[in-house]
Short mmCIF file of C-alpha atoms in Angstrom, two decimals:
data_model
loop_
_atom_site.label_atom_id
_atom_site.label_comp_id
_atom_site.label_asym_id
_atom_site.label_seq_id
_atom_site.Cartn_x
_atom_site.Cartn_y
_atom_site.Cartn_z
CA MET A 119 14.68 22.55 -10.24
CA PRO A 120 12.46 20.26 -13.05
CA LYS A 121 9.09 22.19 -12.82
CA LYS A 122 6.30 20.82 -10.49
CA ILE A 123 4.19 17.92 -10.76
CA ARG A 124 0.54 19.35 -11.43
CA LEU A 125 -1.64 17.85 -9.07
CA GLY A 126 -5.29 17.34 -8.51
CA ILE A 127 -7.37 15.75 -5.18
CA LEU A 128 -10.33 14.28 -4.96
CA GLY A 129 -11.69 14.17 -1.56
CA GLY A 130 -10.26 15.48 1.20
CA GLY A 131 -12.28 19.14 1.90
CA GLY A 132 -12.66 20.59 5.51
CA ASP A 133 -10.68 18.99 8.55
CA SER A 134 -9.97 15.21 6.71
CA LEU A 135 -7.00 14.08 8.71
CA ILE A 136 -6.69 12.52 5.33
CA GLY A 137 -6.88 16.33 3.33
CA VAL A 138 -4.14 17.99 4.83
CA LEU A 139 -2.28 15.04 5.63
CA HIS A 140 -1.59 14.07 1.20
CA ARG A 141 -1.49 18.25 0.99
CA VAL A 142 1.73 18.76 3.45
CA ALA A 143 2.95 15.57 2.61
CA ALA A 144 2.91 16.45 -1.66
CA PHE A 145 4.79 20.54 -0.95
CA ILE A 146 6.82 19.25 1.61
CA ASN A 147 9.52 18.53 -1.37
CA ASP A 148 8.34 21.06 -3.45
CA ASN A 149 7.99 18.38 -6.21
CA TYR A 150 4.10 18.91 -6.77
CA GLU A 151 1.43 22.69 -7.43
CA ILE A 152 -2.37 21.80 -6.62
CA VAL A 153 -3.97 22.52 -9.84
CA GLY A 154 -7.78 21.04 -9.71
CA ALA A 155 -9.85 19.59 -7.19
CA VAL A 156 -13.02 18.18 -5.84
CA PHE A 157 -12.96 18.61 -2.05
CA ASN A 158 -16.35 17.44 -1.61
CA PRO A 159 -19.40 16.41 -2.69
CA ASP A 160 -20.77 19.59 -2.47
CA HIS A 161 -19.50 22.16 -5.16
CA GLU A 162 -19.52 25.42 -2.88
CA ASP A 163 -18.12 23.53 -0.75
CA SER A 164 -15.43 22.77 -2.75
CA ILE A 165 -14.84 26.62 -4.16
CA ALA A 166 -14.80 27.71 0.16
CA PHE A 167 -12.68 25.28 0.75
CA ALA A 168 -9.76 25.91 -2.01
CA LYS A 169 -10.53 29.64 -0.50
CA GLU A 170 -9.13 28.72 2.53
CA ILE A 171 -6.05 27.16 1.52
CA ASP A 172 -5.10 29.83 -0.91
CA ILE A 173 -5.84 27.46 -4.01
CA PRO A 174 -7.39 29.09 -7.79
CA THR A 175 -10.65 27.98 -7.71
CA ASN A 176 -10.96 28.24 -12.41
CA ARG A 177 -10.16 24.38 -11.87
CA ILE A 178 -12.24 23.44 -8.56
CA TYR A 179 -14.99 21.08 -10.17
CA LYS A 180 -18.31 20.20 -9.27
CA ASP A 181 -17.90 16.66 -9.73
CA PHE A 182 -14.95 13.59 -11.13
CA ASP A 183 -16.64 13.36 -14.39
CA THR A 184 -16.54 17.00 -14.97
CA LEU A 185 -12.82 16.95 -14.32
CA ILE A 186 -12.11 14.18 -16.55
CA GLU A 187 -13.98 16.56 -18.52
CA GLU A 188 -12.18 19.64 -18.84
CA GLU A 189 -9.11 18.88 -17.91
CA MET A 190 -8.89 16.90 -21.59
CA LYS A 191 -10.02 19.71 -22.95
CA LEU A 192 -6.63 21.24 -21.61
CA PRO A 193 -3.25 20.84 -23.93
CA GLU A 194 -1.32 17.99 -22.19
CA ASP A 195 1.64 20.67 -20.91
CA GLU A 196 -1.30 21.97 -18.88
CA ARG A 197 -3.79 19.24 -17.40
CA ILE A 198 -3.11 17.93 -14.16
CA GLN A 199 -0.99 15.30 -15.06
CA VAL A 200 -1.71 13.38 -11.33
CA CYS A 201 -4.48 12.47 -9.21
CA SER A 202 -4.88 11.66 -5.41
CA ILE A 203 -8.22 10.54 -4.37
CA LEU A 204 -8.57 10.51 -0.77
CA THR A 205 -12.17 9.81 -0.83
CA PRO A 206 -14.13 6.72 1.08
CA ASN A 207 -13.49 3.53 -0.30
CA PHE A 208 -15.78 3.14 -2.32
CA LEU A 209 -15.77 5.22 -5.01
CA HIS A 210 -12.01 4.50 -5.11
CA PHE A 211 -12.21 2.04 -7.53
CA PRO A 212 -14.27 4.30 -10.07
CA MET A 213 -11.99 7.06 -9.39
CA ALA A 214 -9.28 4.94 -9.96
CA LYS A 215 -9.96 3.06 -13.28
CA LYS A 216 -11.23 6.12 -14.68
CA LEU A 217 -8.15 8.48 -14.19
CA LEU A 218 -6.60 5.46 -15.80
CA ASP A 219 -8.40 5.08 -18.72
CA ASN A 220 -7.84 8.83 -19.62
CA GLY A 221 -3.74 8.23 -19.14
CA PHE A 222 -3.19 10.19 -16.01
CA HIS A 223 -1.04 8.56 -13.24
CA VAL A 224 -2.22 7.72 -9.81
CA ILE A 225 -2.24 7.86 -6.03
CA CYS A 226 -4.77 6.36 -4.15
CA GLU A 227 -5.48 5.95 -0.26
CA LYS A 228 -5.86 2.58 0.97
CA PRO A 229 -7.95 0.30 0.43
CA MET A 230 -7.21 0.45 -2.73
CA THR A 231 -10.92 -0.87 -3.69
CA THR A 232 -13.35 -2.17 -2.13
CA THR A 233 -13.33 -5.96 -3.85
CA TYR A 234 -10.65 -8.06 -5.16
CA GLU A 235 -12.02 -8.55 -8.31
CA GLU A 236 -12.08 -5.33 -8.76
CA ALA A 237 -8.51 -4.20 -7.76
CA LYS A 238 -7.47 -7.19 -10.37
CA ILE A 239 -9.60 -5.78 -13.32
CA LEU A 240 -6.89 -2.21 -12.42
CA GLN A 241 -4.33 -4.47 -12.14
CA GLU A 242 -4.71 -5.45 -16.07
CA THR A 243 -5.04 -1.09 -16.90
CA LEU A 244 -2.39 -0.37 -15.40
CA LYS A 245 -0.52 -2.98 -17.89
CA GLU A 246 -2.28 -1.48 -20.74
CA VAL A 247 -1.37 1.88 -19.73
CA LYS A 248 2.04 2.23 -18.43
CA LYS A 249 1.45 4.69 -15.69
CA VAL A 250 2.40 4.96 -12.23
CA PHE A 251 0.32 3.62 -9.69
CA ALA A 252 1.22 4.04 -6.49
CA VAL A 253 -1.13 2.99 -2.28
CA THR A 254 -0.79 5.09 0.61
CA HIS A 255 0.67 2.60 3.07
CA THR A 256 2.17 5.63 4.50
CA TYR A 257 3.98 3.81 7.36
CA THR A 258 6.82 2.39 4.44
CA GLY A 259 7.75 6.42 4.60
CA TYR A 260 9.48 5.76 7.86
CA PRO A 261 13.42 6.22 7.95
CA MET A 262 12.99 3.45 10.07
CA VAL A 263 10.96 1.41 8.31
CA ARG A 264 13.42 1.46 5.13
CA GLN A 265 16.59 0.71 7.69
CA MET A 266 14.17 -2.25 8.93
CA ARG A 267 13.53 -3.57 5.26
CA GLU A 268 16.73 -3.11 4.44
CA MET A 269 18.77 -4.51 7.08
CA ILE A 270 16.50 -7.54 6.41
CA LYS A 271 17.48 -7.65 2.98
CA ASP A 272 20.72 -7.99 3.14
CA GLY A 273 20.86 -10.47 5.92
CA VAL A 274 21.43 -8.62 9.38
CA ILE A 275 19.46 -11.29 11.20
CA GLY A 276 18.93 -13.79 9.13
CA LYS A 277 16.95 -16.21 8.24
CA VAL A 278 13.41 -14.98 9.12
CA HIS A 279 11.42 -17.42 11.71
CA LYS A 280 8.36 -15.23 13.09
CA VAL A 281 6.50 -12.51 12.48
CA ASP A 282 3.79 -10.13 15.05
CA ALA A 283 2.37 -7.28 13.89
CA GLN A 284 -0.21 -5.05 16.07
CA TYR A 285 -2.36 -2.66 15.76
CA TYR A 286 -4.73 -1.36 18.08
CA GLN A 287 -6.94 1.65 18.04
CA GLY A 288 -10.38 2.52 20.00
CA TRP A 289 -11.39 5.43 18.95
CA MET A 290 -14.50 2.87 17.82
CA ASN A 291 -15.39 2.08 21.13
CA PRO A 292 -17.19 4.44 22.54
CA ILE A 293 -19.24 3.94 19.00
CA ILE A 294 -19.41 0.82 19.46
CA HIS A 295 -21.72 0.38 21.41
CA ASP A 296 -24.80 3.22 20.75
CA LYS A 297 -26.95 1.39 18.19
CA GLU A 298 -27.87 5.33 16.63
CA LYS A 299 -24.14 6.22 16.18
CA ARG A 300 -23.21 3.44 14.87
CA GLY A 301 -25.70 3.89 11.73
CA THR A 302 -23.72 7.82 11.29
CA VAL A 303 -20.23 5.94 10.65
CA TRP A 304 -19.42 5.28 6.86
CA ARG A 305 -16.36 2.64 7.71
CA LEU A 306 -19.47 0.78 9.46
CA ASP A 307 -21.67 0.87 6.32
CA PRO A 308 -20.88 -2.59 4.06
CA LYS A 309 -21.35 -0.23 0.92
CA LYS A 310 -19.15 2.71 1.56
CA ALA A 311 -16.54 0.24 3.34
CA GLY A 312 -16.27 -2.53 1.99
CA ILE A 313 -16.39 -5.94 4.07
CA SER A 314 -14.00 -5.55 6.58
CA SER A 315 -13.80 -2.15 9.09
CA CYS A 316 -11.00 -3.32 11.12
CA MET A 317 -8.89 -5.71 8.82
CA GLY A 318 -9.94 -3.44 5.62
CA ASP A 319 -8.72 -0.24 7.36
CA ILE A 320 -6.01 -1.27 10.21
CA GLY A 321 -4.95 -5.01 9.37
CA VAL A 322 -4.46 -4.14 5.79
CA HIS A 323 -1.56 -1.94 7.11
CA ALA A 324 0.37 -4.41 9.20
CA PHE A 325 -0.45 -7.43 6.54
CA ASN A 326 1.34 -4.13 4.14
CA MET A 327 4.22 -3.61 7.15
CA ILE A 328 5.24 -7.20 6.99
CA GLU A 329 5.48 -7.94 3.27
CA TYR A 330 7.11 -4.94 2.55
CA THR A 331 9.85 -5.46 4.92
CA THR A 332 10.62 -9.01 5.44
CA GLY A 333 10.12 -9.26 1.20
CA LEU A 334 7.67 -11.99 1.74
CA GLN A 335 4.67 -13.45 0.90
CA VAL A 336 2.04 -14.30 2.85
CA GLN A 337 0.08 -17.49 1.52
CA SER A 338 -2.15 -18.78 3.81
CA LEU A 339 -4.11 -17.36 6.43
CA LEU A 340 -6.74 -18.42 9.53
CA CYS A 341 -8.36 -15.00 11.16
CA ASP A 342 -10.98 -14.82 14.16
CA PHE A 343 -13.28 -11.46 14.08
CA ASN A 344 -15.45 -10.19 17.08
CA TYR A 345 -17.95 -8.11 15.28
CA MET A 346 -19.45 -7.09 18.95
CA TYR A 347 -22.94 -7.36 18.41
CA ASP A 348 -25.25 -9.24 15.90
CA ASP A 349 -27.01 -6.39 13.82
CA ASN A 350 -23.16 -5.25 13.36
CA VAL A 351 -21.88 -6.89 9.87
CA MET A 352 -18.61 -5.13 10.32
CA ASP A 353 -15.55 -6.56 12.01
CA MET A 354 -14.12 -4.54 15.41
CA ASP A 355 -11.18 -6.72 16.15
CA GLY A 356 -9.33 -9.72 15.24
CA THR A 357 -6.38 -12.57 15.07
CA ALA A 358 -5.03 -13.55 11.79
CA LEU A 359 -2.46 -16.32 12.01
CA ILE A 360 -0.04 -16.46 8.91
CA ARG A 361 2.07 -18.79 6.88
CA MET A 362 4.29 -16.73 4.77
CA ASP A 363 7.07 -18.35 2.20
CA LYS A 364 10.38 -20.34 3.61
CA ASN A 365 8.32 -21.83 6.47
CA VAL A 366 7.77 -18.28 8.20
CA LYS A 367 4.76 -17.81 10.69
CA GLY A 368 3.24 -15.24 12.63
CA VAL A 369 0.50 -13.42 13.50
CA ILE A 370 -1.35 -10.36 12.62
CA ARG A 371 -3.58 -8.30 15.40
CA ALA A 372 -5.87 -5.76 14.74
CA SER A 373 -8.10 -4.03 16.87
CA GLN A 374 -10.83 -0.84 16.53
CA VAL A 375 -12.10 -1.39 20.27
CA ALA A 376 -9.00 -1.69 22.35
CA THR A 377 -9.41 0.42 24.98
CA GLY A 378 -7.46 4.18 25.10
CA GLU A 379 -5.43 3.24 22.44
CA GLU A 380 -4.27 5.89 19.68
CA ASN A 381 -2.52 4.27 16.93
CA ASN A 382 -0.33 1.60 17.96
CA LEU A 383 1.39 -0.22 14.79
CA THR A 384 4.10 -2.55 16.32
CA ILE A 385 5.91 -4.27 13.61
CA ALA A 386 8.37 -7.04 14.78
CA ILE A 387 10.32 -9.13 12.88
CA TYR A 388 12.38 -12.33 14.13
CA GLY A 389 15.64 -14.10 12.56
CA GLN A 390 18.14 -17.02 12.46
CA LYS A 391 20.45 -13.83 13.97
CA GLY A 392 18.30 -11.48 15.57
CA GLY A 393 15.09 -9.35 16.27
CA LEU A 394 14.29 -6.03 14.59
CA LYS A 395 11.06 -4.42 16.55
CA TRP A 396 9.45 -0.32 15.47
CA GLU A 397 6.45 1.37 16.97
CA GLN A 398 5.07 3.50 15.03
CA GLU A 399 3.88 5.95 18.53
CA ASN A 400 7.60 5.90 18.71
CA PRO A 401 9.23 5.65 15.22
CA ASN A 402 12.21 7.27 15.40
CA TYR A 403 13.93 4.44 17.32
CA LEU A 404 14.42 0.85 15.08
CA TYR A 405 15.07 -1.78 17.57
CA LYS A 406 17.36 -4.58 17.33
CA LEU A 407 17.78 -7.95 19.48
CA ASN A 408 20.38 -10.30 19.91
CA ASP A 409 20.19 -12.40 22.46
CA PRO A 410 24.67 -12.42 23.82
CA GLU A 411 24.66 -8.58 22.70
CA PRO A 412 22.86 -5.76 24.87
CA LEU A 413 20.22 -4.42 23.08
CA GLN A 414 21.08 -1.85 20.06
CA VAL A 415 19.05 1.35 18.89
CA TYR A 416 18.79 2.75 15.48
CA LYS A 417 18.01 6.07 15.02
CA PRO A 418 17.50 8.67 11.31
CA GLY A 419 19.90 10.47 10.24
CA HIS A 420 22.92 8.70 10.76
CA GLU A 421 25.85 7.54 8.28
CA TYR A 422 25.06 3.70 9.66
CA ASN A 423 21.84 3.93 7.89
CA SER A 424 20.99 2.51 4.38
CA LYS A 425 20.81 4.89 1.64
CA LEU A 426 16.63 3.97 1.32
CA SER A 427 16.54 5.30 5.15
CA LEU A 428 19.16 8.27 4.52
CA ASP A 429 16.83 9.50 1.09
CA GLY A 430 13.90 9.74 3.53
CA THR A 431 15.53 11.63 6.28
CA LYS A 432 15.18 15.61 6.26
CA LEU A 433 16.63 16.65 9.42
CA PRO A 434 20.08 16.01 11.53
CA PRO A 435 19.82 13.08 13.92
CA GLY A 436 17.94 14.23 16.94
CA HIS A 437 15.31 16.07 15.19
CA PRO A 438 11.97 14.20 15.39
CA GLU A 439 10.46 13.18 11.99
CA GLY A 440 6.12 12.19 11.61
CA ILE A 441 3.70 10.97 9.76
CA PHE A 442 3.80 14.26 7.47
CA ASP A 443 7.75 13.61 6.66
CA SER A 444 6.40 9.50 5.64
CA MET A 445 3.77 10.37 3.34
CA ALA A 446 5.90 12.87 1.81
CA ASN A 447 8.69 10.06 1.63
CA ILE A 448 6.12 8.53 -1.05
CA TYR A 449 5.41 11.73 -3.11
CA LEU A 450 9.36 11.94 -3.45
CA GLY A 451 9.16 8.58 -5.24
CA VAL A 452 6.04 9.12 -6.95
CA ALA A 453 7.57 11.99 -8.63
CA ARG A 454 10.80 10.22 -8.99
CA ALA A 455 8.74 7.29 -11.74
CA ILE A 456 6.40 10.91 -13.10
CA ARG A 457 9.44 11.84 -13.99
CA GLY A 458 11.34 8.69 -15.42
CA GLU A 459 14.18 9.14 -12.42
CA GLU A 460 15.81 6.62 -10.44
CA TYR A 461 14.46 4.89 -7.42
CA ASN A 462 14.04 2.46 -4.97
CA ASP A 463 11.21 -0.29 -5.57
CA GLY A 464 10.89 0.95 -2.13
CA GLU A 465 10.27 4.42 -2.09
CA PHE A 466 6.30 4.22 -2.44
CA PRO A 467 4.29 1.12 -2.70
CA THR A 468 2.35 -0.28 -5.80
CA MET A 469 -0.50 -1.71 -6.97
CA MET A 470 0.93 -4.68 -6.69
CA ASP A 471 0.60 -3.89 -2.52
CA GLY A 472 -3.19 -3.02 -3.61
CA VAL A 473 -3.90 -5.92 -4.90
CA ARG A 474 -2.07 -8.22 -2.28
CA GLY A 475 -4.48 -5.63 0.24
CA LEU A 476 -7.63 -6.54 -0.54
CA ASN A 477 -6.56 -10.35 -1.11
CA PHE A 478 -6.13 -10.50 2.36
CA ILE A 479 -8.84 -8.54 3.75
CA GLU A 480 -11.16 -10.69 1.26
CA ASN A 481 -9.50 -13.93 2.80
CA THR A 482 -9.42 -13.24 6.02
CA VAL A 483 -13.15 -12.18 6.30
CA ALA A 484 -13.72 -16.05 4.49
CA SER A 485 -11.66 -18.11 7.30
CA HIS A 486 -13.86 -15.83 9.89
CA LYS A 487 -17.40 -17.20 8.10
CA GLN A 488 -16.47 -21.00 7.21
CA GLY A 489 -15.62 -21.29 10.30
CA ASN A 490 -12.07 -19.99 11.70
CA ILE A 491 -10.33 -22.30 9.01
CA TRP A 492 -6.90 -21.79 6.51
CA VAL A 493 -7.81 -20.27 3.43
CA ASP A 494 -5.12 -19.92 0.81
CA MET A 495 -4.32 -16.41 -0.41
CA ASP A 496 -3.88 -16.02 -4.57
#
């Protein structure tokens, strides 16, 4: 077993859902060891949290700049190798830029930055420093999503002609109708979240899933948003018509006010010979549709699945695998890349996925604000 990769964590302290997701994911395949962190803006809170999860406190730093400064004083074989950025959106760019500039690999939550311009700056920086950079579009790690990608690549459903992605949540519904409450949520503050709430947070996942599974790129889009109230500047709900390579058309639907919905991400890809459908809330099932044949159901762990799917499966057939395993598969791919090992290009989303995501977010906003017109993506 190769020596464990030294991991730093930025954010994700306390009861953060994303924090525990990343920590468990890093632990699952025994590839990482957390050696340094800034879990919270308050240093005492960070120290207390490190003690709570039983991590040594000697490298729990008071802030991000101190982490960089002190880690760079250490011998290269002791300092942090890769840092996970789990902070609110507005901190992603400055942290990622400084980490790259100082020679660290990066694992970054999405959206990668708050603007497309920042994303392109990071892209140019990465070309110079040649480090590993992953964006945690978590759902790409699910075995049956990977199976979907490989089946489409192998021509199982023939030429793709229609895509339909939906991501519905309802958690914002009790907040958006209360003016005082919506002033307390950072995702509704453009200074912290960027220019979009719904599309920037969950619609971009649906967009990424379409491009990941089909291997095609969105070329243009037309979007319509619902802001719910005149004094709310962040979208709560949106629908985008999309045009992709090779005359493929489709729709991306996203909502944070779909009352009663929990985490309803569904993606369907239809081709000349059949269709494939996957639902995040039932992740062990990949449905293959074909007019003259009965519905087929693919499940993880069986030998009929692709190498990429099986590599991301940890349990025998019939044992559910979930979001922790999905994120762990991304961390596994990053570990292989850092060590210079051979890996499939579908094992983790890259800087390019982050850049594409910001391009998508900004163009959905532009389409809506310009009167729901078609706009071209770069």
